[in-house]
PDB file of C-alpha atoms in Angstrom:
ATOM      1  CA  MET A   1     114.005 104.084  91.209  1.00  0.00           C
ATOM      2  CA  ARG A   2     110.793 103.079  93.001  1.00  0.00           C
ATOM      3  CA  ASN A   3     107.460 104.647  92.170  1.00  0.00           C
ATOM      4  CA  PRO A   4     106.403 107.549  94.406  1.00  0.00           C
ATOM      5  CA  LYS A   5     104.284 106.793  97.465  1.00  0.00           C
ATOM      6  CA  ILE A   6     101.363 109.224  97.646  1.00  0.00           C
ATOM      7  CA  LEU A   7      98.973 109.672 100.573  1.00  0.00           C
ATOM      8  CA  VAL A   8      95.498 110.851  99.534  1.00  0.00           C
ATOM      9  CA  LEU A   9      92.900 112.266 101.915  1.00  0.00           C
ATOM     10  CA  SER A  10      89.878 114.522 102.157  1.00  0.00           C
ATOM     11  CA  GLY A  11      89.267 117.204 104.751  1.00  0.00           C
ATOM     12  CA  SER A  12      85.678 115.986 104.930  1.00  0.00           C
ATOM     13  CA  ALA A  13      84.340 112.871 106.595  1.00  0.00           C
ATOM     14  CA  ARG A  14      80.737 113.414 105.473  1.00  0.00           C
ATOM     15  CA  ALA A  15      78.909 110.715 103.548  1.00  0.00           C
ATOM     16  CA  GLY A  16      78.694 111.648  99.862  1.00  0.00           C
ATOM     17  CA  SER A  17      81.265 114.439 100.229  1.00  0.00           C
ATOM     18  CA  HIS A  18      82.262 116.140  96.971  1.00  0.00           C
ATOM     19  CA  ASN A  19      85.821 116.333  98.273  1.00  0.00           C
ATOM     20  CA  SER A  20      85.873 112.625  99.023  1.00  0.00           C
ATOM     21  CA  LYS A  21      84.885 112.111  95.377  1.00  0.00           C
ATOM     22  CA  LEU A  22      87.787 114.346  94.360  1.00  0.00           C
ATOM     23  CA  THR A  23      90.073 112.307  96.631  1.00  0.00           C
ATOM     24  CA  ALA A  24      88.903 109.052  95.019  1.00  0.00           C
ATOM     25  CA  LEU A  25      89.533 110.517  91.562  1.00  0.00           C
ATOM     26  CA  ALA A  26      93.043 111.623  92.552  1.00  0.00           C
ATOM     27  CA  ALA A  27      93.784 108.139  93.934  1.00  0.00           C
ATOM     28  CA  LYS A  28      92.531 106.536  90.718  1.00  0.00           C
ATOM     29  CA  LYS A  29      94.584 108.825  88.477  1.00  0.00           C
ATOM     30  CA  LEU A  30      97.725 108.363  90.579  1.00  0.00           C
ATOM     31  CA  ALA A  31      97.355 104.568  90.569  1.00  0.00           C
ATOM     32  CA  ILE A  32      96.913 104.523  86.777  1.00  0.00           C
ATOM     33  CA  LEU A  33     100.250 106.359  86.557  1.00  0.00           C
ATOM     34  CA  ASP A  34     101.925 103.723  88.775  1.00  0.00           C
ATOM     35  CA  ALA A  35     102.130 105.664  92.015  1.00  0.00           C
ATOM     36  CA  GLN A  36     101.845 103.661  95.226  1.00  0.00           C
ATOM     37  CA  VAL A  37      98.640 105.172  96.619  1.00  0.00           C
ATOM     38  CA  THR A  38      97.296 105.077 100.148  1.00  0.00           C
ATOM     39  CA  GLN A  39      93.824 106.596 100.462  1.00  0.00           C
ATOM     40  CA  ILE A  40      92.553 107.286 103.969  1.00  0.00           C
ATOM     41  CA  SER A  41      89.505 108.806 105.631  1.00  0.00           C
ATOM     42  CA  LEU A  42      90.013 111.096 108.610  1.00  0.00           C
ATOM     43  CA  LYS A  43      86.873 109.487 110.040  1.00  0.00           C
ATOM     44  CA  ASP A  44      89.096 106.483 110.825  1.00  0.00           C
ATOM     45  CA  TYR A  45      91.438 108.671 112.936  1.00  0.00           C
ATOM     46  CA  PRO A  46      89.233 110.584 115.408  1.00  0.00           C
ATOM     47  CA  LEU A  47      91.021 113.234 117.446  1.00  0.00           C
ATOM     48  CA  PRO A  48      89.914 115.551 120.242  1.00  0.00           C
ATOM     49  CA  ILE A  49      89.925 119.295 119.563  1.00  0.00           C
ATOM     50  CA  TYR A  50      93.526 120.440 120.021  1.00  0.00           C
ATOM     51  CA  ASP A  51      94.094 121.798 123.517  1.00  0.00           C
ATOM     52  CA  GLY A  52      97.536 122.474 124.956  1.00  0.00           C
ATOM     53  CA  ASP A  53      96.370 121.545 128.458  1.00  0.00           C
ATOM     54  CA  LEU A  54      95.031 118.233 127.161  1.00  0.00           C
ATOM     55  CA  GLU A  55      98.355 117.592 125.405  1.00  0.00           C
ATOM     56  CA  SER A  56     100.276 118.402 128.614  1.00  0.00           C
ATOM     57  CA  ALA A  57      98.075 116.111 130.691  1.00  0.00           C
ATOM     58  CA  ASP A  58      97.614 113.165 128.309  1.00  0.00           C
ATOM     59  CA  GLY A  59     100.241 113.573 125.602  1.00  0.00           C
ATOM     60  CA  VAL A  60      99.597 113.392 121.871  1.00  0.00           C
ATOM     61  CA  PRO A  61      96.738 111.031 120.904  1.00  0.00           C
ATOM     62  CA  GLU A  62      97.656 107.719 119.257  1.00  0.00           C
ATOM     63  CA  ASN A  63      95.694 108.619 116.109  1.00  0.00           C
ATOM     64  CA  ALA A  64      97.863 111.715 115.614  1.00  0.00           C
ATOM     65  CA  LYS A  65     100.941 109.490 115.875  1.00  0.00           C
ATOM     66  CA  LYS A  66      99.451 107.038 113.352  1.00  0.00           C
ATOM     67  CA  LEU A  67      98.682 109.880 110.941  1.00  0.00           C
ATOM     68  CA  LYS A  68     102.150 111.370 111.278  1.00  0.00           C
ATOM     69  CA  LYS A  69     103.635 107.942 110.552  1.00  0.00           C
ATOM     70  CA  LEU A  70     101.546 107.790 107.354  1.00  0.00           C
ATOM     71  CA  PHE A  71     102.719 111.267 106.303  1.00  0.00           C
ATOM     72  CA  VAL A  72     106.360 110.341 107.003  1.00  0.00           C
ATOM     73  CA  GLU A  73     106.094 107.092 105.001  1.00  0.00           C
ATOM     74  CA  HIS A  74     104.888 108.885 101.839  1.00  0.00           C
ATOM     75  CA  ASP A  75     106.734 111.067  99.344  1.00  0.00           C
ATOM     76  CA  GLY A  76     103.753 113.232  98.517  1.00  0.00           C
ATOM     77  CA  VAL A  77     100.327 114.099  99.842  1.00  0.00           C
ATOM     78  CA  PHE A  78      97.141 115.058  97.990  1.00  0.00           C
ATOM     79  CA  ILE A  79      94.527 116.788 100.142  1.00  0.00           C
ATOM     80  CA  ALA A  80      91.030 117.658  98.986  1.00  0.00           C
ATOM     81  CA  CYS A  81      90.049 120.678 101.044  1.00  0.00           C
ATOM     82  CA  PRO A  82      86.390 121.524 101.587  1.00  0.00           C
ATOM     83  CA  GLU A  83      85.730 125.217 102.079  1.00  0.00           C
ATOM     84  CA  TYR A  84      83.898 126.313 105.225  1.00  0.00           C
ATOM     85  CA  ASN A  85      83.192 130.053 105.470  1.00  0.00           C
ATOM     86  CA  ALA A  86      86.178 130.929 103.232  1.00  0.00           C
ATOM     87  CA  GLY A  87      88.488 128.654 105.264  1.00  0.00           C
ATOM     88  CA  ILE A  88      89.205 124.959 105.741  1.00  0.00           C
ATOM     89  CA  THR A  89      87.187 122.483 107.780  1.00  0.00           C
ATOM     90  CA  PRO A  90      87.738 122.256 111.530  1.00  0.00           C
ATOM     91  CA  LEU A  91      88.383 118.520 111.013  1.00  0.00           C
ATOM     92  CA  LEU A  92      91.277 119.185 108.645  1.00  0.00           C
ATOM     93  CA  LYS A  93      92.796 122.040 110.670  1.00  0.00           C
ATOM     94  CA  ASN A  94      92.616 120.030 113.883  1.00  0.00           C
ATOM     95  CA  THR A  95      94.236 117.029 112.184  1.00  0.00           C
ATOM     96  CA  LEU A  96      97.104 119.107 110.790  1.00  0.00           C
ATOM     97  CA  ASP A  97      97.640 120.758 114.186  1.00  0.00           C
ATOM     98  CA  TRP A  98      97.755 117.450 116.085  1.00  0.00           C
ATOM     99  CA  ILE A  99     100.172 115.917 113.556  1.00  0.00           C
ATOM    100  CA  SER A 100     102.464 118.922 114.035  1.00  0.00           C
ATOM    101  CA  ARG A 101     102.636 118.129 117.764  1.00  0.00           C
ATOM    102  CA  VAL A 102     104.133 114.650 117.250  1.00  0.00           C
ATOM    103  CA  LYS A 103     107.846 115.106 117.892  1.00  0.00           C
ATOM    104  CA  ASP A 104     109.511 112.037 116.363  1.00  0.00           C
ATOM    105  CA  PRO A 105     110.305 110.178 114.218  1.00  0.00           C
ATOM    106  CA  GLY A 106     110.582 111.889 110.880  1.00  0.00           C
ATOM    107  CA  GLU A 107     109.210 115.036 109.326  1.00  0.00           C
ATOM    108  CA  ALA A 108     105.549 115.125 108.314  1.00  0.00           C
ATOM    109  CA  TYR A 109     105.480 118.397 106.417  1.00  0.00           C
ATOM    110  CA  ARG A 110     108.873 119.820 105.435  1.00  0.00           C
ATOM    111  CA  SER A 111     110.064 116.764 103.540  1.00  0.00           C
ATOM    112  CA  LYS A 112     106.915 116.202 101.461  1.00  0.00           C
ATOM    113  CA  ILE A 113     105.412 117.517  98.250  1.00  0.00           C
ATOM    114  CA  PHE A 114     101.788 118.591  98.759  1.00  0.00           C
ATOM    115  CA  ALA A 115      99.069 118.974  96.136  1.00  0.00           C
ATOM    116  CA  ILE A 116      95.733 120.515  97.030  1.00  0.00           C
ATOM    117  CA  GLY A 117      92.331 120.656  95.438  1.00  0.00           C
ATOM    118  CA  ALA A 118      88.744 121.442  96.317  1.00  0.00           C
ATOM    119  CA  ALA A 119      85.243 120.691  95.129  1.00  0.00           C
ATOM    120  CA  SER A 120      82.387 122.952  96.117  1.00  0.00           C
ATOM    121  CA  PRO A 121      78.737 123.341  95.145  1.00  0.00           C
ATOM    122  CA  GLY A 122      79.370 127.080  94.735  1.00  0.00           C
ATOM    123  CA  GLY A 123      80.806 128.957  91.791  1.00  0.00           C
ATOM    124  CA  PHE A 124      84.255 129.535  93.297  1.00  0.00           C
ATOM    125  CA  GLY A 125      85.004 125.816  93.583  1.00  0.00           C
ATOM    126  CA  GLY A 126      86.521 126.090  97.051  1.00  0.00           C
ATOM    127  CA  MET A 127      89.217 128.542  95.922  1.00  0.00           C
ATOM    128  CA  ARG A 128      89.026 130.685  99.084  1.00  0.00           C
ATOM    129  CA  GLY A 129      89.588 127.626 101.267  1.00  0.00           C
ATOM    130  CA  LEU A 130      92.502 126.542  99.072  1.00  0.00           C
ATOM    131  CA  MET A 131      94.233 129.873  99.654  1.00  0.00           C
ATOM    132  CA  GLY A 132      93.892 129.381 103.406  1.00  0.00           C
ATOM    133  CA  MET A 133      95.138 125.809 103.113  1.00  0.00           C
ATOM    134  CA  ARG A 134      98.181 126.960 101.164  1.00  0.00           C
ATOM    135  CA  THR A 135      98.984 129.480 103.908  1.00  0.00           C
ATOM    136  CA  ILE A 136      98.645 126.877 106.671  1.00  0.00           C
ATOM    137  CA  LEU A 137     100.824 124.334 104.866  1.00  0.00           C
ATOM    138  CA  GLU A 138     103.498 126.715 103.548  1.00  0.00           C
ATOM    139  CA  VAL A 139     103.755 129.412 106.206  1.00  0.00           C
ATOM    140  CA  GLY A 140     102.535 127.554 109.272  1.00  0.00           C
ATOM    141  CA  LEU A 141     104.033 124.113 108.645  1.00  0.00           C
ATOM    142  CA  GLY A 142     106.890 124.766 106.198  1.00  0.00           C
ATOM    143  CA  ALA A 143     105.571 122.409 103.520  1.00  0.00           C
ATOM    144  CA  MET A 144     106.289 122.533  99.788  1.00  0.00           C
ATOM    145  CA  VAL A 145     102.905 123.041  98.087  1.00  0.00           C
ATOM    146  CA  LEU A 146     102.728 122.798  94.314  1.00  0.00           C
ATOM    147  CA  PRO A 147     101.579 126.017  92.622  1.00  0.00           C
ATOM    148  CA  GLN A 148      99.004 124.091  90.579  1.00  0.00           C
ATOM    149  CA  MET A 149      95.648 123.505  92.279  1.00  0.00           C
ATOM    150  CA  VAL A 150      92.367 122.023  91.137  1.00  0.00           C
ATOM    151  CA  SER A 151      89.153 123.856  91.922  1.00  0.00           C
ATOM    152  CA  VAL A 152      85.879 122.151  91.008  1.00  0.00           C
ATOM    153  CA  ALA A 153      82.847 124.454  90.973  1.00  0.00           C
ATOM    154  CA  LYS A 154      79.221 123.265  90.970  1.00  0.00           C
ATOM    155  CA  ALA A 155      80.445 119.963  92.391  1.00  0.00           C
ATOM    156  CA  GLY A 156      76.941 118.499  92.686  1.00  0.00           C
ATOM    157  CA  SER A 157      76.956 117.924  88.933  1.00  0.00           C
ATOM    158  CA  ALA A 158      80.728 117.922  88.304  1.00  0.00           C
ATOM    159  CA  PHE A 159      81.316 114.157  88.523  1.00  0.00           C
ATOM    160  CA  ASP A 160      80.059 111.647  85.980  1.00  0.00           C
ATOM    161  CA  GLU A 161      78.852 108.114  86.777  1.00  0.00           C
ATOM    162  CA  ARG A 162      82.468 106.777  86.706  1.00  0.00           C
ATOM    163  CA  GLY A 163      83.634 109.400  89.227  1.00  0.00           C
ATOM    164  CA  ASP A 164      85.521 111.395  86.586  1.00  0.00           C
ATOM    165  CA  LEU A 165      85.137 115.133  86.129  1.00  0.00           C
ATOM    166  CA  ALA A 166      82.601 115.949  83.432  1.00  0.00           C
ATOM    167  CA  ASP A 167      83.966 119.451  82.781  1.00  0.00           C
ATOM    168  CA  GLU A 168      86.923 119.319  80.376  1.00  0.00           C
ATOM    169  CA  ARG A 169      88.705 122.279  81.953  1.00  0.00           C
ATOM    170  CA  ALA A 170      88.438 120.906  85.491  1.00  0.00           C
ATOM    171  CA  SER A 171      89.514 117.479  84.242  1.00  0.00           C
ATOM    172  CA  ALA A 172      92.540 118.954  82.461  1.00  0.00           C
ATOM    173  CA  ASN A 173      93.492 120.905  85.601  1.00  0.00           C
ATOM    174  CA  MET A 174      93.250 117.707  87.647  1.00  0.00           C
ATOM    175  CA  ASP A 175      95.500 115.887  85.178  1.00  0.00           C
ATOM    176  CA  LYS A 176      98.062 118.732  85.331  1.00  0.00           C
ATOM    177  CA  LEU A 177      98.049 118.658  89.125  1.00  0.00           C
ATOM    178  CA  ILE A 178      98.509 114.873  89.280  1.00  0.00           C
ATOM    179  CA  ASP A 179     101.306 115.068  86.704  1.00  0.00           C
ATOM    180  CA  ALA A 180     103.032 117.861  88.646  1.00  0.00           C
ATOM    181  CA  LEU A 181     102.779 115.895  91.907  1.00  0.00           C
ATOM    182  CA  LEU A 182     104.330 112.810  90.336  1.00  0.00           C
ATOM    183  CA  ARG A 183     107.093 114.791  88.609  1.00  0.00           C
ATOM    184  CA  ALA A 184     107.988 116.647  91.807  1.00  0.00           C
ATOM    185  CA  THR A 185     108.053 113.517  93.965  1.00  0.00           C
ATOM    186  CA  ARG A 186     110.156 111.675  91.379  1.00  0.00           C
ATOM    187  CA  ILE A 187     112.665 114.544  91.362  1.00  0.00           C
ATOM    188  CA  GLU A 188     112.847 114.366  95.169  1.00  0.00           C
ATOM    189  CA  LEU A 189     113.352 110.593  95.039  1.00  0.00           C
ATOM    190  CA  SER A 190     116.245 110.990  92.595  1.00  0.00           C
ATOM    191  CA  HIS A 191     118.226 113.171  95.045  1.00  0.00           C
TER     192      HIS A 191
END
């Protein structure tokens, strides 16, 4: 059996983003465990704000088609989800919406295992945004989202000089999430 292919991305495109650091850590941990990892930045796939009239007039943007192709080609997806006002970033929501508008080929959401995490400078560690993300993925898009999540509070000081999590509890939760993602994708590959 081949090793799982995992797509890793952050819902933030900001320079120095805590969630981009979390994404890099997830990619590193997955690669160490022999997953085939593809790490992307949404900054490389700019999309207009979703508008049904725009879609009717111009069709689905090429970057949405490229992103859907990436989702389809991978067995699992790790998304680091910044929290904005107790929700997810407009960048991430817009990206997920545009991908859902690409008709063929393949299934971007229903045939994948998703793992989600967040890093936030606040004390809740992005947990409120993660709950919204879970709802969007599970209820709105029909995705399988692992019950485990990683929530990194006080993210400004959470990462050490190697990009690892300094807090033992957060680090252990990250390891559990990565392990669960790999186990779940391997089970799917065996069917």
